[in-house]
PDB file of C-alpha atoms in Angstrom:
ATOM      1  CA  MET A1152    -151.709 121.658 -44.270  1.00  0.00           C
ATOM      2  CA  SER A1153    -153.284 121.017 -47.667  1.00  0.00           C
ATOM      3  CA  VAL A1154    -156.413 122.566 -49.070  1.00  0.00           C
ATOM      4  CA  PHE A1155    -158.587 120.609 -51.469  1.00  0.00           C
ATOM      5  CA  PRO A1156    -161.302 121.852 -53.800  1.00  0.00           C
ATOM      6  CA  SER A1157    -164.550 122.257 -51.927  1.00  0.00           C
ATOM      7  CA  ALA A1158    -167.539 120.183 -52.917  1.00  0.00           C
ATOM      8  CA  SER A1159    -169.511 123.391 -53.225  1.00  0.00           C
ATOM      9  CA  PRO A1160    -167.067 126.206 -54.044  1.00  0.00           C
ATOM     10  CA  ALA A1161    -166.908 129.210 -51.751  1.00  0.00           C
ATOM     11  CA  VAL A1162    -167.741 131.405 -54.717  1.00  0.00           C
ATOM     12  CA  SER A1163    -171.210 132.052 -56.011  1.00  0.00           C
ATOM     13  CA  SER A1164    -173.076 133.977 -58.616  1.00  0.00           C
ATOM     14  CA  PRO A1165    -175.888 136.427 -57.975  1.00  0.00           C
ATOM     15  CA  GLU A1166    -178.368 133.786 -59.102  1.00  0.00           C
ATOM     16  CA  SER A1167    -177.287 131.400 -56.337  1.00  0.00           C
ATOM     17  CA  ALA A1168    -176.851 133.997 -53.598  1.00  0.00           C
ATOM     18  CA  PRO A1169    -178.287 133.178 -50.178  1.00  0.00           C
ATOM     19  CA  GLY A1170    -181.338 135.042 -48.918  1.00  0.00           C
ATOM     20  CA  SER A1171    -179.325 137.496 -46.856  1.00  0.00           C
ATOM     21  CA  ALA A1172    -175.856 138.258 -45.645  1.00  0.00           C
ATOM     22  CA  PRO A1173    -175.161 137.995 -41.947  1.00  0.00           C
ATOM     23  CA  GLY A1174    -176.163 141.089 -40.038  1.00  0.00           C
ATOM     24  CA  SER A1175    -174.544 142.527 -36.975  1.00  0.00           C
ATOM     25  CA  THR A1176    -175.694 141.004 -33.716  1.00  0.00           C
ATOM     26  CA  SER A1177    -174.336 143.833 -31.625  1.00  0.00           C
ATOM     27  CA  ASP A1178    -177.637 145.719 -31.527  1.00  0.00           C
ATOM     28  CA  SER A1179    -180.931 144.746 -29.966  1.00  0.00           C
ATOM     29  CA  SER A1180    -182.695 144.329 -33.291  1.00  0.00           C
ATOM     30  CA  SER A1181    -180.427 141.770 -34.946  1.00  0.00           C
ATOM     31  CA  ALA A1182    -183.397 140.054 -36.586  1.00  0.00           C
ATOM     32  CA  SER A1183    -184.515 143.249 -38.296  1.00  0.00           C
ATOM     33  CA  SER A1184    -180.952 144.145 -39.323  1.00  0.00           C
ATOM     34  CA  ALA A1185    -180.558 140.705 -40.920  1.00  0.00           C
ATOM     35  CA  VAL A1186    -183.749 141.295 -42.899  1.00  0.00           C
ATOM     36  CA  SER A1187    -182.468 144.619 -44.237  1.00  0.00           C
ATOM     37  CA  ALA A1188    -178.900 143.435 -44.886  1.00  0.00           C
ATOM     38  CA  PRO A1189    -178.065 143.488 -48.593  1.00  0.00           C
ATOM     39  CA  THR A1190    -177.613 140.088 -50.242  1.00  0.00           C
ATOM     40  CA  GLN A1191    -174.975 139.196 -52.799  1.00  0.00           C
ATOM     41  CA  ALA A1192    -177.657 139.740 -55.452  1.00  0.00           C
ATOM     42  CA  ASP A1193    -178.388 143.221 -54.030  1.00  0.00           C
ATOM     43  CA  LEU A1194    -174.689 144.095 -54.120  1.00  0.00           C
ATOM     44  CA  PHE A1195    -174.362 142.801 -57.673  1.00  0.00           C
ATOM     45  CA  ASP A1196    -177.385 144.830 -58.765  1.00  0.00           C
ATOM     46  CA  PHE A1197    -175.827 147.929 -57.158  1.00  0.00           C
ATOM     47  CA  VAL A1198    -172.453 147.518 -58.904  1.00  0.00           C
ATOM     48  CA  ARG A1199    -174.219 146.833 -62.231  1.00  0.00           C
ATOM     49  CA  ARG A1200    -176.378 149.971 -61.981  1.00  0.00           C
ATOM     50  CA  THR A1201    -173.471 152.111 -60.748  1.00  0.00           C
ATOM     51  CA  ALA A1202    -171.173 150.936 -63.554  1.00  0.00           C
ATOM     52  CA  ALA A1203    -173.831 152.032 -66.060  1.00  0.00           C
ATOM     53  CA  ASP A1204    -173.616 155.632 -64.764  1.00  0.00           C
ATOM     54  CA  THR A1205    -171.276 156.940 -67.452  1.00  0.00           C
ATOM     55  CA  GLU A1206    -170.997 160.386 -65.850  1.00  0.00           C
ATOM     56  CA  LEU A1207    -169.823 158.879 -62.552  1.00  0.00           C
ATOM     57  CA  ILE A1208    -167.365 156.541 -64.275  1.00  0.00           C
ATOM     58  CA  ALA A1209    -165.916 159.417 -66.313  1.00  0.00           C
ATOM     59  CA  SER A1210    -165.483 161.524 -63.140  1.00  0.00           C
ATOM     60  CA  LEU A1211    -162.934 159.139 -61.556  1.00  0.00           C
ATOM     61  CA  PRO A1212    -159.459 160.692 -61.690  1.00  0.00           C
ATOM     62  CA  LEU A1213    -157.020 158.231 -63.246  1.00  0.00           C
ATOM     63  CA  ASP A1214    -153.330 158.007 -62.439  1.00  0.00           C
ATOM     64  CA  PRO A1215    -150.890 156.474 -64.943  1.00  0.00           C
ATOM     65  CA  GLU A1216    -148.957 154.644 -62.229  1.00  0.00           C
ATOM     66  CA  GLY A1217    -151.189 153.826 -59.254  1.00  0.00           C
ATOM     67  CA  ARG A1218    -154.732 152.757 -58.589  1.00  0.00           C
ATOM     68  CA  THR A1219    -157.210 155.484 -57.678  1.00  0.00           C
ATOM     69  CA  TRP A1220    -160.481 155.104 -55.808  1.00  0.00           C
ATOM     70  CA  VAL A1221    -163.527 156.967 -54.579  1.00  0.00           C
ATOM     71  CA  ARG A1222    -165.785 155.764 -51.787  1.00  0.00           C
ATOM     72  CA  LEU A1223    -169.465 155.390 -52.740  1.00  0.00           C
ATOM     73  CA  ASP A1224    -172.680 155.038 -50.759  1.00  0.00           C
ATOM     74  CA  GLY A1225    -173.535 151.359 -51.015  1.00  0.00           C
ATOM     75  CA  PRO A1226    -176.968 149.848 -50.379  1.00  0.00           C
ATOM     76  CA  GLY A1227    -178.103 148.928 -46.875  1.00  0.00           C
ATOM     77  CA  GLY A1228    -174.972 150.150 -45.099  1.00  0.00           C
ATOM     78  CA  SER A1229    -172.572 148.286 -47.393  1.00  0.00           C
ATOM     79  CA  GLU A1230    -169.119 149.578 -48.277  1.00  0.00           C
ATOM     80  CA  ALA A1231    -168.651 150.494 -51.940  1.00  0.00           C
ATOM     81  CA  TRP A1232    -165.798 151.779 -54.084  1.00  0.00           C
ATOM     82  CA  LEU A1233    -165.136 153.029 -57.604  1.00  0.00           C
ATOM     83  CA  ILE A1234    -161.603 151.941 -58.541  1.00  0.00           C
ATOM     84  CA  GLY A1235    -159.315 152.919 -61.422  1.00  0.00           C
ATOM     85  CA  TRP A1236    -156.677 150.424 -62.566  1.00  0.00           C
ATOM     86  CA  PRO A1237    -153.695 151.638 -64.616  1.00  0.00           C
ATOM     87  CA  PRO A1238    -152.194 149.165 -67.094  1.00  0.00           C
ATOM     88  CA  GLY A1239    -150.313 146.348 -65.393  1.00  0.00           C
ATOM     89  CA  THR A1240    -151.687 146.850 -61.870  1.00  0.00           C
ATOM     90  CA  GLY A1241    -153.357 144.395 -59.517  1.00  0.00           C
ATOM     91  CA  THR A1242    -154.339 143.674 -55.957  1.00  0.00           C
ATOM     92  CA  GLY A1243    -152.256 140.640 -55.088  1.00  0.00           C
ATOM     93  CA  TRP A1244    -153.928 137.651 -53.406  1.00  0.00           C
ATOM     94  CA  HIS A1245    -156.349 138.626 -50.619  1.00  0.00           C
ATOM     95  CA  ASP A1246    -159.746 137.958 -49.060  1.00  0.00           C
ATOM     96  CA  HIS A1247    -162.404 140.119 -47.413  1.00  0.00           C
ATOM     97  CA  ALA A1248    -162.845 138.053 -44.230  1.00  0.00           C
ATOM     98  CA  ASP A1249    -166.534 137.755 -43.248  1.00  0.00           C
ATOM     99  CA  SER A1250    -167.871 140.131 -45.899  1.00  0.00           C
ATOM    100  CA  VAL A1251    -169.761 139.045 -49.012  1.00  0.00           C
ATOM    101  CA  GLY A1252    -169.252 141.160 -52.077  1.00  0.00           C
ATOM    102  CA  ALA A1253    -169.647 141.902 -55.751  1.00  0.00           C
ATOM    103  CA  PHE A1254    -167.669 143.762 -58.372  1.00  0.00           C
ATOM    104  CA  LEU A1255    -168.143 144.651 -62.010  1.00  0.00           C
ATOM    105  CA  THR A1256    -165.905 146.097 -64.698  1.00  0.00           C
ATOM    106  CA  ALA A1257    -167.261 149.450 -65.864  1.00  0.00           C
ATOM    107  CA  SER A1258    -164.630 149.992 -68.566  1.00  0.00           C
ATOM    108  CA  GLY A1259    -161.654 148.069 -69.879  1.00  0.00           C
ATOM    109  CA  GLU A1260    -161.048 144.472 -68.839  1.00  0.00           C
ATOM    110  CA  LEU A1261    -160.020 142.873 -65.559  1.00  0.00           C
ATOM    111  CA  LYS A1262    -158.828 139.365 -64.817  1.00  0.00           C
ATOM    112  CA  GLU A1263    -159.754 137.588 -61.602  1.00  0.00           C
ATOM    113  CA  ASN A1264    -157.769 134.609 -60.332  1.00  0.00           C
ATOM    114  CA  SER A1265    -159.519 132.861 -57.452  1.00  0.00           C
ATOM    115  CA  LEU A1266    -159.499 129.702 -55.367  1.00  0.00           C
ATOM    116  CA  ALA A1267    -162.490 127.356 -55.467  1.00  0.00           C
ATOM    117  CA  ALA A1268    -161.746 126.033 -51.996  1.00  0.00           C
ATOM    118  CA  ARG A1269    -162.774 127.088 -48.515  1.00  0.00           C
ATOM    119  CA  LEU A1270    -159.674 127.962 -46.511  1.00  0.00           C
ATOM    120  CA  PRO A1271    -159.450 127.745 -42.749  1.00  0.00           C
ATOM    121  CA  THR A1272    -160.158 131.229 -41.406  1.00  0.00           C
ATOM    122  CA  ASP A1273    -157.602 131.334 -38.579  1.00  0.00           C
ATOM    123  CA  GLY A1274    -154.639 129.526 -37.078  1.00  0.00           C
ATOM    124  CA  TRP A1275    -152.431 129.048 -40.129  1.00  0.00           C
ATOM    125  CA  LYS A1276    -149.574 130.822 -41.896  1.00  0.00           C
ATOM    126  CA  THR A1277    -148.871 128.505 -44.857  1.00  0.00           C
ATOM    127  CA  LEU A1278    -151.125 126.220 -46.896  1.00  0.00           C
ATOM    128  CA  GLU A1279    -150.342 123.835 -49.725  1.00  0.00           C
ATOM    129  CA  LEU A1280    -153.051 124.015 -52.378  1.00  0.00           C
ATOM    130  CA  THR A1281    -153.961 120.912 -54.354  1.00  0.00           C
ATOM    131  CA  GLU A1282    -154.630 120.733 -58.062  1.00  0.00           C
ATOM    132  CA  GLY A1283    -157.996 121.883 -59.292  1.00  0.00           C
ATOM    133  CA  VAL A1284    -158.585 124.818 -56.942  1.00  0.00           C
ATOM    134  CA  ASP A1285    -157.578 127.581 -59.359  1.00  0.00           C
ATOM    135  CA  ARG A1286    -160.198 129.533 -61.296  1.00  0.00           C
ATOM    136  CA  GLU A1287    -159.696 132.325 -63.834  1.00  0.00           C
ATOM    137  CA  ARG A1288    -162.252 134.823 -65.149  1.00  0.00           C
ATOM    138  CA  ARG A1289    -161.855 137.611 -67.671  1.00  0.00           C
ATOM    139  CA  LEU A1290    -164.345 140.360 -66.943  1.00  0.00           C
ATOM    140  CA  ARG A1291    -164.882 142.795 -69.801  1.00  0.00           C
ATOM    141  CA  SER A1292    -166.866 146.002 -69.528  1.00  0.00           C
ATOM    142  CA  GLY A1293    -170.323 145.183 -68.151  1.00  0.00           C
ATOM    143  CA  GLN A1294    -169.241 141.827 -66.672  1.00  0.00           C
ATOM    144  CA  GLY A1295    -168.803 141.063 -62.985  1.00  0.00           C
ATOM    145  CA  ARG A1296    -169.430 138.585 -60.235  1.00  0.00           C
ATOM    146  CA  ALA A1297    -170.609 138.180 -56.667  1.00  0.00           C
ATOM    147  CA  PHE A1298    -168.820 136.121 -54.027  1.00  0.00           C
ATOM    148  CA  GLY A1299    -169.270 134.768 -50.531  1.00  0.00           C
ATOM    149  CA  ARG A1300    -167.321 135.127 -47.305  1.00  0.00           C
ATOM    150  CA  HIS A1301    -163.612 134.228 -47.227  1.00  0.00           C
ATOM    151  CA  HIS A1302    -163.332 134.356 -51.036  1.00  0.00           C
ATOM    152  CA  VAL A1303    -159.603 134.385 -51.873  1.00  0.00           C
ATOM    153  CA  HIS A1304    -158.698 136.099 -55.136  1.00  0.00           C
ATOM    154  CA  GLU A1305    -156.548 138.600 -56.969  1.00  0.00           C
ATOM    155  CA  VAL A1306    -157.734 141.135 -59.534  1.00  0.00           C
ATOM    156  CA  LEU A1307    -155.484 142.361 -62.350  1.00  0.00           C
ATOM    157  CA  ASN A1308    -155.504 144.782 -65.256  1.00  0.00           C
ATOM    158  CA  GLU A1309    -153.224 142.969 -67.691  1.00  0.00           C
ATOM    159  CA  SER A1310    -153.647 145.505 -70.488  1.00  0.00           C
ATOM    160  CA  PRO A1311    -150.312 147.018 -71.566  1.00  0.00           C
ATOM    161  CA  ASP A1312    -151.861 150.390 -72.418  1.00  0.00           C
ATOM    162  CA  SER A1313    -155.454 150.833 -71.182  1.00  0.00           C
ATOM    163  CA  HIS A1314    -156.973 151.742 -67.844  1.00  0.00           C
ATOM    164  CA  ALA A1315    -159.827 149.711 -66.403  1.00  0.00           C
ATOM    165  CA  ILE A1316    -162.476 150.989 -64.005  1.00  0.00           C
ATOM    166  CA  SER A1317    -164.590 148.846 -61.697  1.00  0.00           C
ATOM    167  CA  VAL A1318    -167.253 149.162 -59.018  1.00  0.00           C
ATOM    168  CA  HIS A1319    -167.072 147.092 -55.795  1.00  0.00           C
ATOM    169  CA  ALA A1320    -169.453 146.586 -52.858  1.00  0.00           C
ATOM    170  CA  TYR A1321    -169.077 144.602 -49.604  1.00  0.00           C
ATOM    171  CA  TYR A1322    -171.346 143.757 -46.700  1.00  0.00           C
ATOM    172  CA  PRO A1323    -170.779 144.012 -43.858  1.00  0.00           C
ATOM    173  CA  PRO A1324    -168.304 146.875 -44.369  1.00  0.00           C
ATOM    174  CA  LEU A1325    -164.842 145.342 -44.516  1.00  0.00           C
ATOM    175  CA  PRO A1326    -163.647 144.390 -41.029  1.00  0.00           C
ATOM    176  CA  GLN A1327    -160.266 143.395 -42.417  1.00  0.00           C
ATOM    177  CA  ILE A1328    -158.413 142.274 -45.517  1.00  0.00           C
ATOM    178  CA  ARG A1329    -156.021 139.353 -45.305  1.00  0.00           C
ATOM    179  CA  ARG A1330    -153.170 139.542 -47.824  1.00  0.00           C
ATOM    180  CA  TYR A1331    -151.355 136.477 -49.125  1.00  0.00           C
ATOM    181  CA  SER A1332    -148.298 135.647 -51.185  1.00  0.00           C
ATOM    182  CA  ARG A1333    -148.289 132.695 -53.515  1.00  0.00           C
ATOM    183  CA  SER A1334    -145.465 130.589 -54.873  1.00  0.00           C
ATOM    184  CA  GLY A1335    -146.715 127.718 -56.994  1.00  0.00           C
ATOM    185  CA  SER A1336    -149.072 125.692 -54.809  1.00  0.00           C
ATOM    186  CA  VAL A1337    -147.997 127.386 -51.562  1.00  0.00           C
ATOM    187  CA  LEU A1338    -150.183 130.171 -50.167  1.00  0.00           C
ATOM    188  CA  ARG A1339    -148.771 132.175 -47.268  1.00  0.00           C
ATOM    189  CA  LEU A1340    -150.611 134.647 -45.039  1.00  0.00           C
ATOM    190  CA  GLU A1341    -148.480 137.806 -45.080  1.00  0.00           C
ATOM    191  CA  GLN A1342    -150.513 140.596 -43.496  1.00  0.00           C
ATOM    192  CA  VAL A1343    -153.867 141.472 -41.976  1.00  0.00           C
ATOM    193  CA  GLU A1344    -155.069 145.001 -42.765  1.00  0.00           C
ATOM    194  CA  ARG A1345    -157.823 146.819 -40.909  1.00  0.00           C
ATOM    195  CA  PRO A1346    -159.954 149.747 -42.144  1.00  0.00           C
ATOM    196  CA  GLU A1347    -157.621 152.354 -40.668  1.00  0.00           C
ATOM    197  CA  ASP A1348    -154.851 151.002 -42.927  1.00  0.00           C
ATOM    198  CA  TRP A1349    -156.603 151.897 -46.212  1.00  0.00           C
ATOM    199  CA  GLN A1350    -159.060 154.734 -45.452  1.00  0.00           C
TER     200      GLN A1350
END
């Protein structure tokens, strides 16, 4: 199966965010929960304001070898994290399933590699990506981005000697993370993680 660039990429900026993220339909007031659900713009505003809290950023314990994180109270029931990135660390390729999200670098610099193509959500193990789907962003302190559902990316701290710190928010709270390996143009689904695997 091949994946081609989408006519309208599955990534978006806060300025082009939809009116609201999907709310849960499991309760009797799904219409009111959709109204109060944070949008991509709301999540981006939250990560921007949180990253500007220098006392909070300075309070994150940093480890020289592994990433560290602290859970935060996100807006409107969203899931939020403050993450420390030692030099040379990264996430590997992954997506956040049906959650929309935003993240912003609070200190240092992060690199995001992403795919500007909508992937099938289920029923595949290996995809061949076509030319033109790769995107790269360098996000220095104070820079970030919002993204839509099924956004496939990896985030890296490529600095040889400096930590980076970032703030992340997702709505709805992450139901799962799908992890991928990549070899050239071939993307392979390797693992599906659920909240109990990382909390």
